[in-house]
XYZ file of C-alpha atoms in Angstrom:
745
model
C 6.872 32.666 -31.344
C 5.375 29.263 -29.633
C 7.052 26.310 -28.582
C 5.888 24.303 -31.688
C 8.917 25.973 -33.321
C 11.139 23.530 -31.436
C 9.897 20.556 -33.334
C 8.995 22.025 -36.633
C 5.458 22.136 -38.240
C 3.669 18.883 -38.335
C 0.450 18.002 -39.963
C -1.748 16.066 -37.476
C -5.004 17.292 -39.008
C -5.150 14.028 -41.141
C -5.765 12.417 -37.752
C -8.749 14.239 -36.985
C -12.432 14.307 -37.938
C -13.796 17.389 -39.622
C -15.767 18.150 -36.474
C -12.619 17.620 -34.270
C -10.676 19.735 -36.611
C -13.264 22.751 -36.467
C -13.313 22.385 -32.678
C -9.467 22.616 -32.636
C -9.296 25.630 -34.882
C -11.895 27.192 -32.614
C -9.904 26.774 -29.559
C -6.595 27.832 -30.890
C -5.156 30.411 -28.855
C -2.072 31.823 -27.408
C -1.441 32.368 -23.537
C 1.490 34.372 -22.168
C 1.830 35.541 -18.539
C 4.810 36.513 -16.365
C 6.442 34.036 -14.025
C 5.539 34.277 -10.428
C 7.459 33.400 -7.434
C 5.682 32.229 -4.235
C 5.450 35.668 -2.577
C 4.090 37.236 -5.866
C 1.584 34.427 -6.126
C 0.462 34.890 -2.572
C 0.238 38.747 -2.836
C -1.724 38.394 -6.156
C -4.099 35.533 -4.789
C -4.394 37.043 -1.209
C -3.194 33.837 0.293
C -4.354 33.012 3.722
C -3.940 29.903 6.084
C -6.804 27.586 6.334
C -8.494 27.925 9.682
C -7.771 24.738 11.772
C -10.717 22.306 12.644
C -11.166 21.224 16.116
C -13.210 18.063 15.788
C -13.058 17.416 19.516
C -15.242 20.275 20.077
C -18.018 18.766 18.412
C -17.531 15.278 20.419
C -18.133 17.109 23.509
C -21.315 18.640 22.251
C -24.670 17.076 23.148
C -28.005 17.647 21.514
C -31.030 15.681 20.698
C -29.929 15.452 17.097
C -26.510 14.519 17.811
C -27.615 11.852 20.259
C -29.987 10.161 17.496
C -27.273 10.370 14.831
C -24.756 8.599 17.355
C -27.462 6.034 18.437
C -28.142 5.212 14.588
C -24.339 5.099 13.800
C -23.402 2.682 16.523
C -26.926 0.792 16.150
C -27.633 0.743 12.552
C -30.792 -1.496 12.716
C -32.628 1.580 14.239
C -32.092 3.397 11.101
C -32.890 0.932 8.498
C -35.548 -1.372 10.110
C -38.339 1.404 10.810
C -37.953 2.117 6.806
C -38.126 -1.710 5.988
C -40.313 -2.280 2.955
C -42.416 -5.420 3.796
C -44.133 -5.865 0.685
C -40.960 -5.621 -1.311
C -38.289 -7.227 0.534
C -39.713 -9.724 2.994
C -40.298 -12.588 0.577
C -36.765 -12.418 -0.839
C -35.325 -12.129 2.562
C -37.158 -15.134 3.817
C -36.196 -17.339 0.848
C -32.632 -16.197 1.076
C -32.369 -16.536 4.833
C -33.667 -20.268 4.498
C -31.004 -20.908 1.526
C -28.362 -19.645 3.632
C -29.251 -21.731 6.677
C -29.284 -24.853 4.682
C -25.882 -24.096 3.818
C -25.001 -22.988 7.182
C -26.011 -26.052 8.868
C -23.402 -28.469 7.111
C -20.775 -25.965 7.090
C -21.053 -25.022 10.701
C -20.650 -28.782 11.766
C -17.808 -29.165 9.268
C -15.914 -25.885 10.313
C -16.012 -26.795 13.755
C -14.091 -29.993 13.056
C -11.771 -27.864 11.203
C -11.296 -25.899 14.403
C -10.506 -28.703 16.164
C -13.901 -28.698 18.420
C -16.821 -30.919 18.510
C -19.219 -30.216 15.638
C -21.860 -28.733 17.822
C -19.909 -25.629 18.705
C -20.080 -24.808 14.928
C -23.650 -24.453 15.198
C -23.394 -22.233 18.339
C -21.173 -20.073 16.155
C -23.706 -19.746 13.565
C -26.440 -18.271 15.883
C -25.167 -15.827 18.322
C -22.490 -13.644 16.105
C -25.001 -13.685 13.205
C -27.764 -12.125 15.352
C -25.521 -9.539 16.963
C -24.205 -8.529 13.398
C -27.953 -8.006 12.375
C -28.198 -5.398 14.828
C -25.031 -3.666 14.513
C -23.670 -4.425 10.980
C -23.764 -2.039 8.146
C -23.668 -4.472 5.128
C -27.000 -5.795 3.833
C -25.626 -8.883 2.042
C -22.737 -10.468 3.784
C -23.380 -13.729 5.684
C -21.613 -13.778 8.836
C -20.804 -16.983 10.531
C -18.226 -20.009 10.472
C -15.523 -19.694 7.724
C -12.772 -22.047 6.586
C -10.042 -19.501 6.825
C -11.128 -18.506 10.321
C -11.646 -22.241 11.389
C -8.236 -23.326 10.415
C -6.527 -20.410 12.179
C -8.479 -21.252 15.273
C -7.645 -24.953 14.719
C -3.895 -24.327 14.670
C -4.036 -22.417 18.006
C -6.296 -25.394 19.708
C -4.214 -28.062 18.444
C -0.890 -26.340 19.342
C -1.845 -25.552 22.840
C -3.953 -28.605 23.232
C -2.354 -31.488 21.422
C -3.562 -35.154 21.205
C -0.410 -36.079 23.017
C -1.270 -34.129 26.285
C -4.335 -36.238 26.842
C -3.348 -39.895 26.513
C -4.649 -42.302 29.074
C -2.244 -44.302 30.774
C -4.241 -47.414 30.725
C -4.726 -48.066 27.020
C -2.711 -45.078 25.295
C -5.785 -43.720 23.807
C -6.510 -39.998 23.898
C -9.137 -38.885 26.443
C -11.543 -36.814 23.872
C -13.747 -35.619 26.468
C -10.966 -33.729 28.602
C -9.257 -32.654 25.374
C -12.390 -31.175 23.814
C -13.270 -29.205 27.198
C -9.664 -27.673 27.113
C -9.974 -26.744 23.394
C -13.460 -25.311 23.815
C -12.062 -22.986 26.606
C -9.251 -21.880 24.416
C -11.390 -21.181 21.104
C -14.048 -19.242 23.380
C -11.289 -17.314 25.100
C -9.706 -16.649 21.789
C -13.198 -15.507 20.385
C -13.335 -13.035 23.223
C -9.851 -11.635 22.836
C -10.645 -11.193 19.116
C -13.808 -9.459 19.845
C -11.853 -7.015 22.217
C -9.506 -6.216 19.689
C -12.069 -5.731 16.828
C -14.360 -3.363 19.210
C -11.064 -1.554 20.308
C -9.736 -0.811 16.911
C -13.198 0.172 15.585
C -13.777 2.624 18.389
C -10.529 4.569 17.637
C -11.413 4.406 13.832
C -8.709 1.933 13.076
C -10.793 0.589 9.826
C -8.090 1.754 7.769
C -5.711 -0.918 8.682
C -7.508 -3.221 6.138
C -5.784 -0.783 3.287
C -2.395 -2.324 4.057
C -3.812 -5.600 2.836
C -3.782 -5.408 -0.909
C -5.769 -7.555 -3.145
C -2.925 -9.890 -4.168
C -1.820 -10.222 -0.583
C -5.440 -11.460 0.297
C -5.812 -13.674 -2.536
C -2.355 -15.183 -2.015
C -3.130 -15.521 1.848
C -6.617 -17.251 1.124
C -5.082 -19.606 -1.463
C -2.486 -20.564 1.146
C -5.138 -20.893 3.838
C -7.249 -23.068 1.656
C -4.329 -25.473 0.962
C -3.759 -25.730 4.664
C -7.490 -26.550 5.082
C -7.286 -29.157 2.419
C -4.379 -30.857 4.197
C -5.929 -30.705 7.641
C -8.959 -32.869 6.237
C -6.705 -35.611 4.766
C -6.982 -37.381 8.029
C -10.762 -37.519 8.133
C -10.753 -38.430 4.405
C -8.607 -41.416 4.814
C -9.389 -42.181 8.560
C -5.937 -41.737 9.890
C -4.887 -40.618 13.480
C -2.120 -38.158 13.054
C 0.149 -36.117 15.339
C -0.704 -32.396 16.013
C 1.814 -29.980 14.555
C 2.163 -26.241 15.112
C 4.557 -23.614 14.071
C 6.686 -23.145 11.120
C 6.887 -26.267 8.729
C 3.688 -27.690 10.576
C 2.116 -28.222 7.082
C 5.151 -29.981 5.517
C 5.297 -32.222 8.468
C 1.543 -33.071 8.213
C 1.876 -33.909 4.637
C 4.772 -36.144 5.198
C 2.983 -37.953 7.805
C -0.270 -38.440 5.704
C 2.064 -40.020 2.996
C 3.892 -42.148 5.556
C 0.422 -43.424 7.127
C -1.341 -43.972 3.875
C -1.173 -47.742 4.068
C -3.247 -47.635 7.338
C -6.093 -45.927 5.554
C -9.871 -46.943 6.460
C -11.203 -48.047 3.123
C -14.766 -47.519 4.355
C -13.894 -44.027 5.175
C -12.351 -43.196 1.719
C -15.250 -44.649 -0.035
C -17.909 -42.601 1.931
C -15.629 -39.216 1.334
C -15.328 -40.172 -2.206
C -19.136 -40.935 -2.695
C -20.010 -37.496 -0.745
C -17.543 -35.482 -2.630
C -18.940 -36.718 -6.093
C -22.446 -36.154 -5.054
C -21.667 -32.780 -3.978
C -19.814 -31.871 -7.189
C -22.530 -33.153 -9.311
C -25.044 -31.183 -7.499
C -23.079 -27.983 -7.777
C -22.504 -28.588 -11.471
C -26.188 -29.388 -11.916
C -26.915 -25.925 -10.110
C -24.728 -24.044 -12.473
C -26.366 -25.572 -15.550
C -30.039 -25.034 -14.411
C -29.316 -21.871 -12.858
C -31.647 -19.909 -15.054
C -34.618 -22.539 -14.587
C -34.252 -22.932 -10.751
C -35.807 -20.320 -8.534
C -33.361 -21.472 -5.809
C -30.335 -23.845 -5.963
C -30.586 -27.350 -4.972
C -29.449 -27.655 -1.390
C -26.901 -30.277 -1.969
C -24.868 -30.001 1.160
C -28.060 -30.392 3.184
C -29.312 -33.359 1.045
C -25.820 -35.023 1.219
C -25.576 -34.515 5.098
C -29.267 -36.115 5.527
C -28.622 -39.053 3.150
C -25.405 -39.914 4.430
C -26.609 -39.630 8.152
C -29.630 -41.999 6.831
C -27.025 -44.482 5.237
C -24.691 -44.452 8.120
C -27.478 -45.377 10.531
C -29.079 -47.977 8.406
C -25.804 -49.906 7.380
C -24.057 -49.098 10.851
C -21.022 -47.776 9.000
C -19.202 -47.098 12.175
C -19.180 -50.793 13.533
C -19.173 -52.527 10.315
C -16.391 -50.383 8.331
C -14.889 -48.430 11.084
C -16.376 -44.931 9.690
C -15.848 -42.318 12.280
C -18.873 -40.340 12.736
C -19.792 -37.221 14.769
C -21.066 -38.826 17.926
C -23.273 -37.092 20.798
C -24.650 -33.634 19.732
C -26.242 -32.187 23.084
C -29.737 -30.598 22.673
C -30.229 -26.971 23.785
C -28.250 -24.005 24.478
C -25.215 -23.684 26.836
C -25.150 -21.170 29.589
C -22.533 -18.194 29.279
C -19.028 -18.994 30.375
C -16.463 -16.352 31.649
C -13.229 -16.354 29.784
C -9.905 -17.561 31.031
C -7.961 -14.278 31.672
C -4.852 -16.504 32.114
C -4.871 -17.646 28.660
C -4.821 -13.876 27.415
C -1.204 -13.657 27.105
C -0.886 -16.945 25.263
C -3.557 -16.198 22.714
C -2.766 -12.151 22.386
C -0.634 -12.705 19.044
C -2.974 -15.070 17.335
C -6.048 -13.014 18.356
C -4.767 -9.845 16.613
C -3.833 -11.730 13.491
C -7.500 -13.463 13.470
C -9.043 -10.176 14.059
C -7.028 -8.531 11.011
C -7.683 -11.203 8.652
C -11.558 -11.719 9.771
C -12.032 -8.147 9.355
C -10.311 -7.792 5.960
C -12.465 -10.974 4.390
C -15.790 -9.187 5.781
C -15.013 -5.621 4.708
C -13.779 -6.828 1.151
C -16.912 -8.676 0.503
C -19.218 -5.927 2.113
C -17.677 -3.354 -0.086
C -18.148 -5.479 -3.276
C -21.895 -5.801 -2.477
C -22.216 -1.898 -1.418
C -20.642 -0.793 -4.905
C -23.067 -3.234 -6.640
C -26.005 -2.097 -4.759
C -25.433 1.433 -4.266
C -24.966 1.906 -0.514
C -22.139 2.650 1.900
C -20.413 0.508 4.351
C -18.774 1.910 7.294
C -15.438 0.290 7.899
C -15.065 1.316 11.629
C -18.622 0.166 12.510
C -17.946 -3.237 10.640
C -15.131 -3.588 13.023
C -17.223 -2.950 15.987
C -20.097 -5.218 14.690
C -17.813 -8.170 14.086
C -16.167 -7.600 17.264
C -19.379 -7.749 19.417
C -20.207 -10.864 17.565
C -17.044 -12.447 18.591
C -17.071 -11.073 22.118
C -20.440 -11.991 23.233
C -20.364 -15.258 21.021
C -16.992 -16.021 23.015
C -18.984 -15.908 26.066
C -21.539 -18.561 24.735
C -18.535 -21.023 23.736
C -18.547 -19.872 20.193
C -15.134 -19.514 18.100
C -14.069 -16.650 16.056
C -16.280 -16.035 12.738
C -16.249 -13.793 9.868
C -17.717 -13.558 6.474
C -18.350 -16.599 4.469
C -17.846 -15.884 0.709
C -19.830 -18.732 -0.709
C -22.978 -18.072 1.698
C -22.716 -14.360 0.942
C -23.122 -14.973 -2.696
C -25.908 -17.289 -2.131
C -27.675 -14.823 0.225
C -27.362 -12.054 -2.729
C -28.507 -14.348 -5.446
C -31.228 -15.743 -3.889
C -33.068 -12.187 -3.409
C -31.744 -11.007 0.016
C -32.136 -7.481 0.741
C -31.207 -6.807 4.153
C -29.567 -8.590 7.437
C -33.255 -9.896 8.001
C -32.110 -12.802 6.020
C -29.208 -13.364 8.397
C -31.617 -13.214 11.285
C -33.871 -15.765 9.692
C -30.796 -17.983 9.050
C -29.826 -17.899 12.615
C -33.248 -18.622 13.912
C -33.307 -21.817 11.688
C -29.932 -22.787 13.104
C -31.386 -22.166 16.625
C -34.218 -24.481 15.892
C -31.828 -27.459 14.898
C -29.885 -26.929 18.085
C -32.786 -27.012 20.296
C -34.689 -29.919 18.390
C -32.873 -31.686 15.626
C -29.427 -31.799 16.701
C -29.471 -35.397 18.042
C -30.393 -36.778 14.610
C -27.167 -36.113 13.392
C -25.413 -38.210 15.610
C -24.414 -40.963 12.731
C -23.160 -38.477 10.373
C -19.701 -39.543 9.156
C -16.871 -37.173 9.675
C -15.664 -38.074 6.215
C -18.799 -36.461 4.814
C -18.180 -33.213 6.673
C -14.489 -33.371 5.087
C -15.730 -33.772 1.787
C -18.211 -30.732 2.324
C -15.214 -28.632 3.357
C -13.102 -29.792 0.233
C -15.663 -29.060 -2.168
C -16.324 -25.750 -0.728
C -12.629 -24.939 -1.423
C -13.169 -24.894 -5.123
C -13.471 -20.935 -5.345
C -10.284 -20.493 -3.271
C -8.064 -22.964 -4.974
C -9.185 -21.689 -8.227
C -7.170 -18.537 -7.438
C -3.983 -20.373 -8.586
C -5.059 -18.920 -11.740
C -3.941 -15.357 -10.506
C -0.262 -16.513 -11.096
C -0.910 -16.279 -15.103
C -3.106 -13.307 -14.784
C -0.692 -11.315 -12.444
C 2.438 -12.403 -14.776
C 0.622 -10.602 -17.772
C -0.858 -7.748 -15.762
C 1.642 -6.760 -13.012
C 4.646 -8.875 -12.010
C 5.324 -6.796 -8.595
C 1.775 -7.906 -7.563
C 2.591 -11.418 -8.563
C 5.721 -11.388 -6.367
C 3.495 -10.234 -3.452
C 1.240 -13.054 -4.158
C 3.802 -15.690 -4.341
C 5.771 -14.440 -1.218
C 2.319 -14.342 0.824
C 1.565 -17.770 -0.301
C 5.092 -19.335 0.306
C 5.347 -17.656 3.580
C 1.874 -18.751 4.727
C 2.547 -22.263 3.599
C 5.871 -22.704 5.540
C 5.431 -20.317 8.445
C 1.617 -20.963 9.351
C -1.133 -18.542 9.104
C -0.227 -16.088 11.637
C 3.542 -15.617 10.882
C 2.689 -15.632 7.177
C 0.487 -12.816 7.377
C 3.043 -10.822 9.556
C 5.599 -11.464 6.654
C 3.228 -10.768 3.973
C 2.279 -7.258 5.382
C 5.931 -6.397 6.098
C 7.068 -7.553 2.567
C 4.394 -5.594 1.019
C 5.099 -2.541 2.803
C 8.873 -2.861 2.239
C 7.966 -3.251 -1.455
C 6.219 -0.103 -1.504
C 9.338 1.762 -0.101
C 11.559 -0.061 -2.660
C 9.192 1.182 -5.530
C 9.446 4.906 -4.313
C 13.132 4.539 -4.101
C 13.443 3.479 -7.744
C 10.695 5.475 -9.487
C 10.388 6.357 -13.342
C 12.345 9.219 -14.300
C 11.952 10.971 -17.673
C 12.979 14.026 -19.634
C 9.906 15.588 -21.378
C 9.376 16.621 -24.902
C 6.604 18.465 -26.711
C 4.433 16.269 -28.987
C 4.209 18.253 -32.351
C 1.634 20.607 -32.880
C 0.292 20.074 -29.186
C 0.981 21.635 -25.872
C 1.546 18.221 -24.536
C 4.943 16.785 -23.110
C 5.759 13.412 -22.749
C 8.932 11.302 -22.147
C 11.267 11.523 -24.950
C 12.301 8.036 -24.421
C 8.739 6.577 -25.147
C 7.468 9.136 -27.622
C 9.891 9.073 -30.719
C 8.324 12.472 -31.923
C 8.510 14.320 -28.953
C 11.158 17.079 -29.151
C 12.840 18.914 -26.444
C 12.328 22.840 -26.229
C 15.654 24.323 -27.280
C 17.784 25.485 -24.635
C 15.327 23.818 -21.894
C 15.515 20.539 -20.095
C 12.237 19.360 -18.319
C 12.612 16.564 -15.625
C 9.808 14.586 -13.894
C 9.864 11.775 -11.249
C 6.894 9.549 -11.029
C 7.193 9.355 -7.196
C 7.704 11.906 -4.311
C 11.092 12.809 -3.327
C 11.854 11.953 0.339
C 15.102 10.828 2.213
C 15.023 7.482 0.748
C 15.413 8.399 -2.810
C 16.654 12.096 -2.694
C 20.126 10.965 -3.635
C 19.028 8.853 -6.472
C 16.867 11.747 -7.800
C 19.661 14.253 -7.809
C 22.088 11.663 -9.422
C 19.555 10.705 -12.042
C 18.833 14.338 -12.836
C 22.297 15.128 -13.383
C 22.889 12.083 -15.650
C 19.756 12.633 -17.733
C 20.797 16.164 -18.574
C 23.671 15.017 -20.597
C 26.292 17.311 -18.782
C 28.698 15.784 -16.360
C 27.713 18.521 -13.510
C 30.035 17.642 -11.079
C 32.956 17.373 -13.301
C 32.335 20.697 -14.748
C 31.938 22.250 -11.497
C 35.365 20.436 -10.257
C 37.265 21.784 -13.525
C 35.617 25.422 -12.901
C 37.006 25.364 -9.183
C 40.475 24.159 -10.483
C 40.759 26.872 -12.957
C 39.546 29.660 -10.507
C 42.094 28.260 -7.934
C 44.772 28.642 -10.620
C 43.766 32.191 -11.216
C 43.909 32.931 -7.402
C 47.236 31.628 -7.292
C 48.348 33.457 -10.264
C 47.008 36.622 -8.583
C 48.757 35.768 -5.419
C 51.950 35.520 -7.294
C 51.229 38.785 -8.850
C 50.543 40.464 -5.794
C 53.815 38.917 -4.319
C 55.662 40.265 -7.235
C 54.068 43.456 -7.092
C 55.308 44.065 -3.414
C 58.881 43.045 -4.429
C 58.755 45.435 -7.215
C 57.559 48.104 -4.917
C 60.352 47.380 -2.503
C 62.902 47.774 -5.406
C 61.380 50.900 -6.337
C 61.616 52.471 -2.946
C 65.246 51.425 -2.560
C 66.167 52.913 -5.809
C 64.477 56.446 -4.992
C 66.541 56.245 -1.619
C 69.780 55.848 -3.535
C 69.248 58.716 -5.845
C 68.399 61.232 -3.246
C 71.401 60.395 -1.247
C 73.612 61.086 -4.427
C 71.924 64.397 -5.114
C 72.391 65.378 -1.408
C 75.991 64.543 -1.158
C 76.919 66.239 -4.263
C 79.382 69.097 -3.730
C 78.609 72.382 -5.253
C 82.220 73.721 -5.151
C 83.431 71.208 -7.960
C 81.467 71.805 -10.964
C 83.167 69.188 -13.181
C 82.409 66.525 -10.630
C 78.788 68.053 -10.469
C 78.362 67.624 -14.142
C 79.685 64.251 -14.275
C 77.278 63.331 -11.470
C 74.395 64.970 -13.195
C 74.707 62.704 -16.028
C 74.776 59.724 -13.909
C 71.725 60.888 -12.098
C 69.880 61.115 -15.428
C 70.438 57.722 -16.019
C 69.503 56.600 -12.589
C 66.162 58.537 -13.072
C 65.593 56.937 -16.314
C 66.014 53.567 -14.546
C 63.504 54.622 -11.840
C 60.891 55.568 -14.293
C 61.009 52.256 -15.977
C 60.750 50.402 -12.548
C 57.735 52.811 -11.600
C 56.147 51.869 -15.022
C 56.503 48.050 -14.171
C 54.995 48.491 -10.577
C 52.027 50.471 -12.204
C 51.418 47.695 -14.640
C 51.493 44.991 -12.015
C 49.149 46.659 -9.779
C 46.735 47.053 -12.857
C 47.096 43.392 -13.320
C 46.265 42.719 -9.544
C 43.314 44.946 -9.903
C 41.796 42.973 -12.846
C 38.681 41.067 -11.751
C 38.730 37.070 -11.601
C 36.944 35.703 -14.630
C 34.532 33.184 -13.445
C 32.234 32.267 -16.295
C 32.604 28.948 -18.225
C 33.471 30.739 -21.298
C 36.075 32.845 -19.868
C 37.545 30.030 -18.134
C 37.701 28.049 -21.414
C 35.380 25.312 -20.289
C 32.331 23.882 -22.206
C 28.899 25.258 -21.597
C 25.790 23.293 -21.307
C 23.765 22.927 -24.263
C 20.755 24.309 -22.084
C 20.050 27.339 -20.088
C 16.919 26.511 -18.252
C 16.005 23.461 -16.204
C 12.576 22.846 -15.167
C 11.686 20.267 -12.406
C 8.063 18.933 -12.568
C 7.138 18.497 -9.035
C 3.703 17.449 -9.811
C 4.240 14.038 -8.208
C 5.398 15.688 -4.761
C 2.872 14.685 -2.109
C 5.189 15.655 0.860
C 8.439 17.014 1.747
C 11.123 16.257 4.293
C 14.340 18.109 5.278
C 16.138 15.794 3.131
C 14.193 16.664 0.076
C 14.726 20.347 0.787
C 18.409 19.888 1.344
C 18.724 17.925 -2.102
C 16.755 20.436 -4.129
C 19.035 23.171 -2.548
C 22.044 21.507 -3.750
C 20.476 20.978 -7.249
C 19.876 24.740 -7.516
C 23.317 25.597 -6.241
C 25.075 23.030 -8.673
C 23.362 24.089 -11.933
C 23.739 27.678 -11.204
C 27.338 27.098 -10.712
C 27.402 25.915 -14.462
C 24.987 28.903 -15.450
C 21.986 26.987 -15.677
C 18.550 28.679 -14.192
C 16.331 26.148 -12.392
C 12.519 26.430 -12.045
C 10.066 24.259 -10.242
C 6.693 23.553 -11.812
C 3.389 22.325 -10.207
C 4.636 22.967 -6.429
C 2.187 22.683 -3.926
C 1.768 25.764 -1.771
C 1.790 24.008 1.542
C 5.546 23.464 1.008
C 6.812 25.722 -1.389
C 6.317 28.691 0.835
C 9.144 26.953 2.937
C 11.433 26.579 0.194
C 10.977 29.487 -2.027
C 13.370 31.750 -0.392
C 16.292 29.157 -0.879
C 15.180 27.486 -3.957
C 13.099 28.665 -7.099
C 12.746 31.813 -8.987
C 9.164 31.078 -10.182
C 6.826 28.244 -11.209
C 3.784 27.862 -13.238
C 0.438 26.526 -12.633
C -0.304 22.777 -13.475
C -1.763 23.385 -16.843
C 1.260 25.720 -18.070
C 4.063 24.812 -16.025
C 6.317 23.554 -18.812
C 5.444 26.061 -21.701
C 5.264 29.090 -19.749
C 8.796 28.869 -17.972
C 10.133 27.726 -21.122
C 8.765 30.210 -23.249
C 9.810 33.032 -21.054
C 13.431 31.733 -21.145
C 13.459 31.057 -24.690
C 12.105 34.635 -25.481
């Protein structure tokens, strides 16, 4: 009497090994239990509400253990530094820190130019935030500091609010670089303070989950577009051009058009310098990849290129002889802290929030990758606080916003780094360069820094290969990638990110509005139910229709759920209900006509009886002959009265006959199934529209004599709907077979 009768006996044992066949025979069993509604289930299982937790009570408690735990949570260095294994980790952290510092030095100088600032401020941004993250960060392997995407976002702000055109000198129409740089440094440092405030605030209110709204295709599309923007922004240094500053939508397009227009004015010496430096950097990287197994540490190609280019520029006097633009004066020593300009907060608040979110997303994504690889946990909220404090304190010392660098993080891990001691060592190395060695890079060509930036974009530009892989894997993710890329290219980095996030969330809503609906059937010789449209051997249980949705039912898709259910059942439910109502209405009209006819007949019968009585009363007893004649007429009248009374009685019986409301009695076709099971396993939440839609489904199918059951209902909401909806539902393992078996038996 099992459900396997629905599909007929099938021989599947040939697909199983002997061991699996024996195991299947050993586990061959039959389960049968009664259906339970919600009230019966609660009574049987002694249901009770879960006591509510009040975490705020623990927040107000104070103890020595809680104080220590809170201190270790907010200052993680106190937790891991006392357990630091000097003999095992120190050498690796030392070599890793030096390797990262060697990369950080040229990248700091180059990314400062990308931010529109003097190169020395890139070195400042490689010291303060790194040391702050050493104290407050939870990731052991990421390298915090200057990063190309963050720098280009800062550069878009500084160049839009302090363009070159605003600092032209009236005497010779040249740009007053000193005044311009002072304003841009103030903008960048104020922006860093505001970014830090956003990140610290979001971290303290446990807003670290915001990064979950940035999917991987979105981040990769965004970073690819940012890499294109970085590449375009460095073209003026590669060709030695002086371009106008553009900001806002289509600024990238305008820059590319101006570069193409100004190409005839390119400086040949600058182009050759950039080409030679780029070729050397690429050659060293290829050599590192080829000799990776044989080299204890990768060759510091960027540092060697920087030193060599500085020496050649100084020896050949590239600036004076060939017009190659150089870095210029790099002040020695640190700068005192400077308070941010509060008047700039209103101008920078939108860009600051976008930079805060992007910087955190990059850092936490890299941190989680390394944490998963090395078996430790990264606290997303504490990461927000650590990055925020780094940007906040760094902004006071004229740094610009920073984040995690992907390339340096990979070097820090591969070089043997175990903790953030490597980051502290790299920041100390950069500090020594700032204090003692900065002046030696006075003759460094800017074209070399531009070549360094462009070569380091290789990894992000290689993400264009995602288009092919996503086309094969998931075209919806490809759509997110493409929309993010195009929006970022056309609308700039801040607006592009906003458009990408909104589009991604809207796409989630659209996908829940258009889920996959399926009618389930039983796979032969199993208790497994699959979509009959996908599994050709799956057979529906006779008399039972099982319907499943891949998404939760809520206000946005409740109507579609109901319409698709009626369509997939193979019965025009609405038309059948309409026909039933029409025929019932005809019956009611017929009944009303019969009732009206009955009243008329009753009136006729009453009038006939009145006439017969008057004749008998007025009959004269004196005239026997006349009396006899009238008696014969009275017999005829009484016979007519009896017939009239019989007609009235029959009409009364017709009016008392009950209305036939079944489909069969009404002459309407009956559905080919008697039970409908709604698989609600995908239901994660319920709103009032969902409940109303389910009530309408129950009402409509009961109108056509089909019983409706719900399977895999969560007790948190089924209690609210059991009174008006279902008769019963099974557990998740038996939801289909149990209800169907009960009805089919």
